[in-house]
Amino acid sequence: MFRAGDMFASDGANMGDRLSFATELVLDDIYQIEPGAQTRRLSLEDARGGLFRVAEDTDLGVPGATLHLDSALTFMSPDGQTTEAILLVEVDAQGLASGIYLLPLTVLVPRLDYRLVGIDTETQRQKFGQVGAVSFVRGTHITLSSGEQRPIEELQVGDRILTRDDGVQKIRWIGQNTVRAVGEFAPICIRAGTLSNTNDLIVSPEHKLFVYQRNDELGAGRSELLVKARHLVNGDSVRRLDGGFVDYFQLLFDGHQIIYAEGIAAESMLIDSRTKAVLPPDLSRALGEVIPGHSDLPHAGLDVNEALLRRPDAAALLRKASTG
């Protein structure tokens, strides 16, 4: 994320001021990102009650401080392209704002004029949740309990799906949304054969793949791993598909599952404070605050540290490790 202070109004009613809360913003003001401004990591953890806290492994904010989702902003660049961003506010122990951060959902370029054309204080939770809601693209083949490989768009609620840990499980809900394939929404393509997959597997950047290592080629210290698709990007066998639009589908089960997509073991949708906002309101209310199988994080502790994957041959090493 950027610090909100990295973005200033270069023209308009708030000219000279730094980006601030939604209540202080004025439509049609023009903003620029400071030259040299860089995004930094703001780590979040669930604080329950729909709130978030700053986690320990963070570059921004004070660990333990509460975070609020202030608004979703829409900017328009001179070429007519729109950019969405989420504004978050950090609150200290006295309830006072101690930091404001901007999560751009597409790339913001320094010295370029961005006109503020939208200030949304109603759907920011849903948009924030969509970034973290793991998704498969249209055409992805999912393995059913019968062994049939069926395109995800042809699945229905109640279909019986093969899972790695809990045998056959029924789909509880299927989500679908179409977004611009840019920035945080640009999907990741894992080329056929990269992880022993029959066809290309295309998923959202945050999607985690399950790998069982016969040999610990990666140095993770364990055999079972969950690896984010974005961390495997190497520009060749795993690459980001940036541009156009993408149809995303989410599969929800009563518990967080590892299912099979194009032959690769991959996670289903995990419900937490962030992604719960993506669900239809009636389903969200029916699930309540605590969701067995999701709240107890059955696959906790399997995530691979990103530092171990910062190498161009990470995907090749994982394939070698899994085939023994």
CSV table of C-alpha atoms in Angstrom, one decimal:
chain,number,residue,atom,x,y,z
A,1,MET,CA,0.0,0.0,0.0
A,2,PHE,CA,0.9,3.7,-0.2
A,3,ARG,CA,0.7,6.0,2.7
A,4,ALA,CA,-2.2,8.3,1.8
A,5,GLY,CA,0.3,11.2,2.3
A,6,ASP,CA,2.1,10.0,-0.8
A,7,MET,CA,-0.8,11.3,-2.9
A,8,PHE,CA,-1.6,15.0,-3.1
A,9,ALA,CA,-4.2,17.2,-4.8
A,10,SER,CA,-2.5,19.1,-7.6
A,11,ASP,CA,-5.7,20.9,-8.6
A,12,GLY,CA,-9.2,21.5,-7.3
A,13,ALA,CA,-10.9,22.4,-4.0
A,14,ASN,CA,-8.3,20.6,-1.9
A,15,MET,CA,-5.3,21.7,-3.9
A,16,GLY,CA,-2.0,21.2,-2.0
A,17,ASP,CA,-3.6,18.8,0.6
A,18,ARG,CA,-2.7,15.2,1.0
A,19,LEU,CA,-5.3,12.4,0.4
A,20,SER,CA,-7.5,12.0,3.5
A,21,PHE,CA,-10.8,10.5,4.7
A,22,ALA,CA,-13.8,10.2,2.4
A,23,THR,CA,-15.6,13.0,4.3
A,24,GLU,CA,-12.8,15.5,3.4
A,25,LEU,CA,-12.6,14.6,-0.3
A,26,VAL,CA,-14.2,16.5,-3.1
A,27,LEU,CA,-15.1,15.0,-6.5
A,28,ASP,CA,-13.2,16.3,-9.6
A,29,ASP,CA,-10.1,17.2,-7.6
A,30,ILE,CA,-7.0,16.0,-9.4
A,31,TYR,CA,-4.4,14.0,-7.6
A,32,GLN,CA,-0.8,12.8,-8.2
A,33,ILE,CA,1.5,10.3,-6.6
A,34,GLU,CA,4.7,11.8,-5.3
A,35,PRO,CA,7.8,11.0,-7.4
A,36,GLY,CA,9.7,8.2,-5.7
A,37,ALA,CA,6.8,7.1,-3.6
A,38,GLN,CA,6.8,3.3,-3.2
A,39,THR,CA,4.2,0.8,-1.9
A,40,ARG,CA,5.0,-1.0,1.3
A,41,ARG,CA,3.6,-4.0,3.1
A,42,LEU,CA,0.7,-3.5,5.5
A,43,SER,CA,0.0,-6.9,7.1
A,44,LEU,CA,-3.5,-7.5,8.4
A,45,GLU,CA,-5.1,-10.0,10.8
A,46,ASP,CA,-8.7,-10.7,11.7
A,47,ALA,CA,-9.8,-8.8,14.8
A,48,ARG,CA,-13.4,-10.2,14.6
A,49,GLY,CA,-16.5,-8.1,14.5
A,50,GLY,CA,-15.7,-7.1,11.0
A,51,LEU,CA,-12.5,-5.3,12.0
A,52,PHE,CA,-8.8,-5.8,11.2
A,53,ARG,CA,-5.6,-5.3,13.2
A,54,VAL,CA,-2.1,-4.5,12.0
A,55,ALA,CA,-0.2,-7.8,12.2
A,56,GLU,CA,3.3,-8.2,13.5
A,57,ASP,CA,5.1,-8.8,10.1
A,58,THR,CA,4.4,-5.4,8.7
A,59,ASP,CA,6.3,-2.5,7.2
A,60,LEU,CA,3.5,0.0,7.8
A,61,GLY,CA,1.5,0.8,10.9
A,62,VAL,CA,1.7,-0.2,14.5
A,63,PRO,CA,1.2,-3.9,15.2
A,64,GLY,CA,-2.0,-4.5,17.2
A,65,ALA,CA,-3.6,-1.2,16.0
A,66,THR,CA,-7.2,-1.4,14.7
A,67,LEU,CA,-7.8,-0.8,10.9
A,68,HIS,CA,-11.0,0.5,9.4
A,69,LEU,CA,-12.0,0.4,5.8
A,70,ASP,CA,-12.9,4.0,5.1
A,71,SER,CA,-14.0,4.0,1.4
A,72,ALA,CA,-13.5,2.8,-2.1
A,73,LEU,CA,-12.2,5.6,-4.4
A,74,THR,CA,-12.3,5.8,-8.2
A,75,PHE,CA,-9.8,7.9,-10.2
A,76,MET,CA,-9.7,8.6,-13.9
A,77,SER,CA,-6.5,9.1,-15.8
A,78,PRO,CA,-6.2,11.4,-18.8
A,79,ASP,CA,-6.7,8.5,-21.2
A,80,GLY,CA,-10.1,7.7,-19.7
A,81,GLN,CA,-9.0,4.6,-17.8
A,82,THR,CA,-10.4,4.2,-14.3
A,83,THR,CA,-8.4,3.1,-11.3
A,84,GLU,CA,-10.0,1.9,-8.0
A,85,ALA,CA,-8.4,2.0,-4.6
A,86,ILE,CA,-9.3,1.2,-1.1
A,87,LEU,CA,-8.7,3.7,1.7
A,88,LEU,CA,-7.8,2.3,5.1
A,89,VAL,CA,-7.5,4.1,8.4
A,90,GLU,CA,-5.4,3.0,11.4
A,91,VAL,CA,-6.8,3.9,14.8
A,92,ASP,CA,-4.7,4.1,18.0
A,93,ALA,CA,-5.7,3.0,21.6
A,94,GLN,CA,-7.4,6.3,22.2
A,95,GLY,CA,-9.6,5.9,19.1
A,96,LEU,CA,-7.7,8.6,17.1
A,97,ALA,CA,-6.6,8.2,13.5
A,98,SER,CA,-2.9,7.5,13.5
A,99,GLY,CA,-2.4,6.5,9.8
A,100,ILE,CA,-4.2,6.5,6.5
A,101,TYR,CA,-3.2,4.1,3.7
A,102,LEU,CA,-4.2,3.6,0.1
A,103,LEU,CA,-4.4,0.2,-1.6
A,104,PRO,CA,-4.5,0.7,-5.4
A,105,LEU,CA,-6.2,-2.1,-7.3
A,106,THR,CA,-4.3,-1.1,-10.4
A,107,VAL,CA,-0.9,0.6,-10.8
A,108,LEU,CA,-0.6,4.3,-10.0
A,109,VAL,CA,2.0,6.2,-12.0
A,110,PRO,CA,3.9,9.2,-10.5
A,111,ARG,CA,3.4,12.6,-12.1
A,112,LEU,CA,0.2,11.4,-13.8
A,113,ASP,CA,-3.0,13.4,-13.2
A,114,TYR,CA,-5.8,11.3,-11.6
A,115,ARG,CA,-9.2,12.9,-11.3
A,116,LEU,CA,-11.3,11.7,-8.4
A,117,VAL,CA,-14.6,10.6,-9.9
A,118,GLY,CA,-16.0,8.3,-7.2
A,119,ILE,CA,-16.2,8.2,-3.4
A,120,ASP,CA,-18.0,5.0,-2.2
A,121,THR,CA,-18.5,4.4,1.5
A,122,GLU,CA,-21.0,1.5,1.0
A,123,THR,CA,-19.2,-1.2,-1.0
A,124,GLN,CA,-15.6,-0.9,0.1
A,125,ARG,CA,-15.7,-4.1,2.2
A,126,GLN,CA,-17.0,-6.1,-0.8
A,127,LYS,CA,-14.3,-4.7,-3.1
A,128,PHE,CA,-11.6,-5.4,-0.5
A,129,GLY,CA,-13.0,-8.9,-0.1
A,130,GLN,CA,-12.9,-9.6,-3.8
A,131,VAL,CA,-9.2,-9.1,-3.9
A,132,GLY,CA,-8.7,-11.8,-1.3
A,133,ALA,CA,-11.4,-14.2,-2.5
A,134,VAL,CA,-9.5,-17.0,-4.2
A,135,SER,CA,-11.0,-17.6,-7.7
A,136,PHE,CA,-10.7,-19.8,-10.8
A,137,VAL,CA,-11.3,-18.4,-14.3
A,138,ARG,CA,-14.0,-19.5,-16.7
A,139,GLY,CA,-13.1,-22.8,-18.4
A,140,THR,CA,-11.1,-24.2,-15.4
A,141,HIS,CA,-11.8,-28.0,-15.1
A,142,ILE,CA,-12.7,-29.1,-11.6
A,143,THR,CA,-12.6,-32.8,-10.5
A,144,LEU,CA,-15.9,-34.2,-9.4
A,145,SER,CA,-16.3,-37.2,-7.1
A,146,SER,CA,-16.9,-39.4,-10.1
A,147,GLY,CA,-13.5,-38.3,-11.6
A,148,GLU,CA,-15.2,-36.2,-14.3
A,149,GLN,CA,-13.4,-33.0,-15.2
A,150,ARG,CA,-16.1,-30.3,-15.5
A,151,PRO,CA,-15.7,-26.6,-16.5
A,152,ILE,CA,-16.3,-24.5,-13.4
A,153,GLU,CA,-19.0,-22.4,-15.1
A,154,GLU,CA,-21.1,-25.6,-15.5
A,155,LEU,CA,-21.0,-26.6,-11.9
A,156,GLN,CA,-24.1,-26.2,-9.7
A,157,VAL,CA,-24.7,-25.8,-5.9
A,158,GLY,CA,-24.9,-29.3,-4.5
A,159,ASP,CA,-22.5,-30.9,-7.0
A,160,ARG,CA,-20.2,-33.4,-5.3
A,161,ILE,CA,-16.5,-32.5,-5.5
A,162,LEU,CA,-13.5,-34.6,-4.7
A,163,THR,CA,-11.4,-33.0,-1.9
A,164,ARG,CA,-8.0,-34.0,-0.7
A,165,ASP,CA,-8.7,-34.1,3.1
A,166,ASP,CA,-12.5,-34.8,3.5
A,167,GLY,CA,-13.4,-37.1,0.6
A,168,VAL,CA,-16.5,-36.0,-1.3
A,169,GLN,CA,-18.0,-32.6,-0.4
A,170,LYS,CA,-21.0,-30.7,-1.8
A,171,ILE,CA,-20.7,-27.2,-3.1
A,172,ARG,CA,-22.5,-24.8,-0.9
A,173,TRP,CA,-22.3,-21.6,-3.0
A,174,ILE,CA,-20.8,-20.5,-6.3
A,175,GLY,CA,-19.8,-16.9,-6.8
A,176,GLN,CA,-19.1,-15.2,-10.1
A,177,ASN,CA,-17.8,-11.7,-11.0
A,178,THR,CA,-16.3,-10.0,-14.0
A,179,VAL,CA,-13.5,-7.5,-13.4
A,180,ARG,CA,-10.8,-5.7,-15.4
A,181,ALA,CA,-7.7,-8.0,-15.5
A,182,VAL,CA,-5.3,-5.3,-14.2
A,183,GLY,CA,-3.3,-4.8,-11.0
A,184,GLU,CA,-4.5,-6.8,-8.1
A,185,PHE,CA,-7.2,-8.5,-10.3
A,186,ALA,CA,-4.8,-9.6,-13.1
A,187,PRO,CA,-4.9,-13.5,-13.1
A,188,ILE,CA,-1.9,-15.8,-12.9
A,189,CYS,CA,-1.4,-18.4,-15.6
A,190,ILE,CA,0.4,-21.6,-14.7
A,191,ARG,CA,1.4,-23.1,-18.0
A,192,ALA,CA,0.5,-26.7,-18.7
A,193,GLY,CA,3.1,-29.1,-17.3
A,194,THR,CA,4.6,-26.6,-14.9
A,195,LEU,CA,3.3,-28.3,-11.8
A,196,SER,CA,2.3,-31.5,-13.7
A,197,ASN,CA,-1.0,-29.9,-14.7
A,198,THR,CA,-2.6,-31.2,-17.9
A,199,ASN,CA,-3.9,-27.8,-19.1
A,200,ASP,CA,-3.1,-24.2,-18.2
A,201,LEU,CA,-4.4,-23.3,-14.8
A,202,ILE,CA,-5.4,-19.7,-14.4
A,203,VAL,CA,-6.3,-18.3,-11.0
A,204,SER,CA,-6.5,-15.1,-9.0
A,205,PRO,CA,-3.2,-13.8,-7.6
A,206,GLU,CA,-3.9,-14.7,-4.0
A,207,HIS,CA,-5.0,-18.3,-4.8
A,208,LYS,CA,-3.0,-20.9,-2.9
A,209,LEU,CA,-1.8,-24.1,-4.5
A,210,PHE,CA,-1.2,-27.2,-2.4
A,211,VAL,CA,2.1,-29.0,-3.0
A,212,TYR,CA,3.3,-32.3,-1.4
A,213,GLN,CA,7.1,-32.5,-1.4
A,214,ARG,CA,8.6,-35.9,-1.6
A,215,ASN,CA,11.9,-34.2,-1.2
A,216,ASP,CA,12.3,-30.7,0.5
A,217,GLU,CA,13.8,-29.0,-2.5
A,218,LEU,CA,12.6,-25.6,-1.4
A,219,GLY,CA,14.0,-25.8,2.1
A,220,ALA,CA,10.6,-25.2,3.8
A,221,GLY,CA,11.2,-27.8,6.5
A,222,ARG,CA,8.0,-29.7,5.8
A,223,SER,CA,6.4,-31.8,3.1
A,224,GLU,CA,3.0,-30.1,2.8
A,225,LEU,CA,3.0,-26.6,1.4
A,226,LEU,CA,0.5,-23.9,0.4
A,227,VAL,CA,2.0,-21.5,-2.2
A,228,LYS,CA,0.4,-18.3,-3.5
A,229,ALA,CA,0.2,-18.2,-7.3
A,230,ARG,CA,1.6,-14.6,-7.3
A,231,HIS,CA,4.8,-15.8,-5.7
A,232,LEU,CA,5.5,-18.2,-8.5
A,233,VAL,CA,5.5,-15.7,-11.3
A,234,ASN,CA,8.6,-15.9,-13.4
A,235,GLY,CA,7.5,-14.4,-16.7
A,236,ASP,CA,7.7,-17.7,-18.5
A,237,SER,CA,6.0,-20.9,-17.1
A,238,VAL,CA,4.1,-18.8,-14.6
A,239,ARG,CA,3.0,-15.3,-15.8
A,240,ARG,CA,0.5,-12.6,-15.1
A,241,LEU,CA,-2.2,-12.0,-17.7
A,242,ASP,CA,-2.6,-8.3,-17.6
A,243,GLY,CA,-5.3,-6.6,-19.7
A,244,GLY,CA,-8.9,-7.0,-20.8
A,245,PHE,CA,-11.5,-8.5,-18.6
A,246,VAL,CA,-11.7,-11.8,-16.6
A,247,ASP,CA,-14.6,-13.9,-15.4
A,248,TYR,CA,-13.8,-15.1,-11.9
A,249,PHE,CA,-15.6,-18.0,-10.1
A,250,GLN,CA,-15.5,-18.8,-6.3
A,251,LEU,CA,-16.4,-22.2,-4.9
A,252,LEU,CA,-17.5,-22.4,-1.2
A,253,PHE,CA,-17.9,-25.5,0.9
A,254,ASP,CA,-18.9,-26.0,4.5
A,255,GLY,CA,-15.1,-26.1,5.3
A,256,HIS,CA,-12.0,-24.7,3.7
A,257,GLN,CA,-11.0,-27.5,1.2
A,258,ILE,CA,-8.2,-28.5,-1.1
A,259,ILE,CA,-9.8,-29.5,-4.4
A,260,TYR,CA,-8.4,-30.4,-7.8
A,261,ALA,CA,-8.3,-27.9,-10.7
A,262,GLU,CA,-6.7,-29.0,-14.0
A,263,GLY,CA,-5.0,-31.7,-11.9
A,264,ILE,CA,-3.5,-29.3,-9.5
A,265,ALA,CA,-4.5,-29.4,-5.8
A,266,ALA,CA,-5.7,-25.9,-5.0
A,267,GLU,CA,-7.7,-24.3,-2.2
A,268,SER,CA,-11.4,-23.4,-2.3
A,269,MET,CA,-12.8,-20.1,-0.9
A,270,LEU,CA,-11.8,-19.4,2.7
A,271,ILE,CA,-14.3,-17.3,4.7
A,272,ASP,CA,-12.8,-14.7,7.0
A,273,SER,CA,-13.6,-11.1,8.0
A,274,ARG,CA,-12.2,-10.0,4.6
A,275,THR,CA,-13.9,-12.4,2.2
A,276,LYS,CA,-17.2,-12.7,4.1
A,277,ALA,CA,-18.3,-9.4,2.5
A,278,VAL,CA,-18.3,-11.1,-0.9
A,279,LEU,CA,-21.1,-13.4,0.0
A,280,PRO,CA,-24.8,-12.6,-0.6
A,281,PRO,CA,-26.2,-10.9,2.5
A,282,ASP,CA,-28.7,-13.7,3.3
A,283,LEU,CA,-25.9,-16.3,3.2
A,284,SER,CA,-23.6,-14.2,5.2
A,285,ARG,CA,-26.2,-13.8,7.9
A,286,ALA,CA,-27.0,-17.5,7.9
A,287,LEU,CA,-23.3,-18.4,8.4
A,288,GLY,CA,-23.0,-16.2,11.5
A,289,GLU,CA,-19.7,-14.9,12.9
A,290,VAL,CA,-18.0,-18.3,13.5
A,291,ILE,CA,-18.0,-20.8,10.7
A,292,PRO,CA,-16.7,-24.2,11.6
A,293,GLY,CA,-14.2,-25.5,9.1
A,294,HIS,CA,-13.3,-21.9,8.1
A,295,SER,CA,-12.7,-20.2,11.5
A,296,ASP,CA,-10.4,-23.0,12.8
A,297,LEU,CA,-8.2,-22.7,9.7
A,298,PRO,CA,-7.6,-26.4,9.0
A,299,HIS,CA,-4.7,-25.6,6.7
A,300,ALA,CA,-3.0,-23.1,9.0
A,301,GLY,CA,0.8,-23.3,9.1
A,302,LEU,CA,1.3,-24.6,5.6
A,303,ASP,CA,1.9,-21.2,3.9
A,304,VAL,CA,5.4,-20.9,2.4
A,305,ASN,CA,7.4,-17.8,3.3
A,306,GLU,CA,7.6,-15.6,0.3
A,307,ALA,CA,11.4,-15.2,0.7
A,308,LEU,CA,11.8,-18.9,-0.2
A,309,LEU,CA,10.0,-18.3,-3.5
A,310,ARG,CA,12.0,-15.3,-4.7
A,311,ARG,CA,13.9,-17.3,-7.3
A,312,PRO,CA,13.1,-17.8,-11.0
A,313,ASP,CA,13.2,-21.6,-10.7
A,314,ALA,CA,10.7,-21.9,-7.7
A,315,ALA,CA,8.0,-23.5,-9.8
A,316,ALA,CA,10.5,-26.0,-11.3
A,317,LEU,CA,11.8,-26.9,-7.9
A,318,LEU,CA,8.3,-27.5,-6.6
A,319,ARG,CA,7.5,-29.8,-9.6
A,320,LYS,CA,10.8,-31.7,-8.9
A,321,ALA,CA,10.0,-31.9,-5.2
A,322,SER,CA,6.5,-33.3,-5.8
A,323,THR,CA,7.5,-35.9,-8.4
A,324,GLY,CA,10.4,-37.1,-6.3
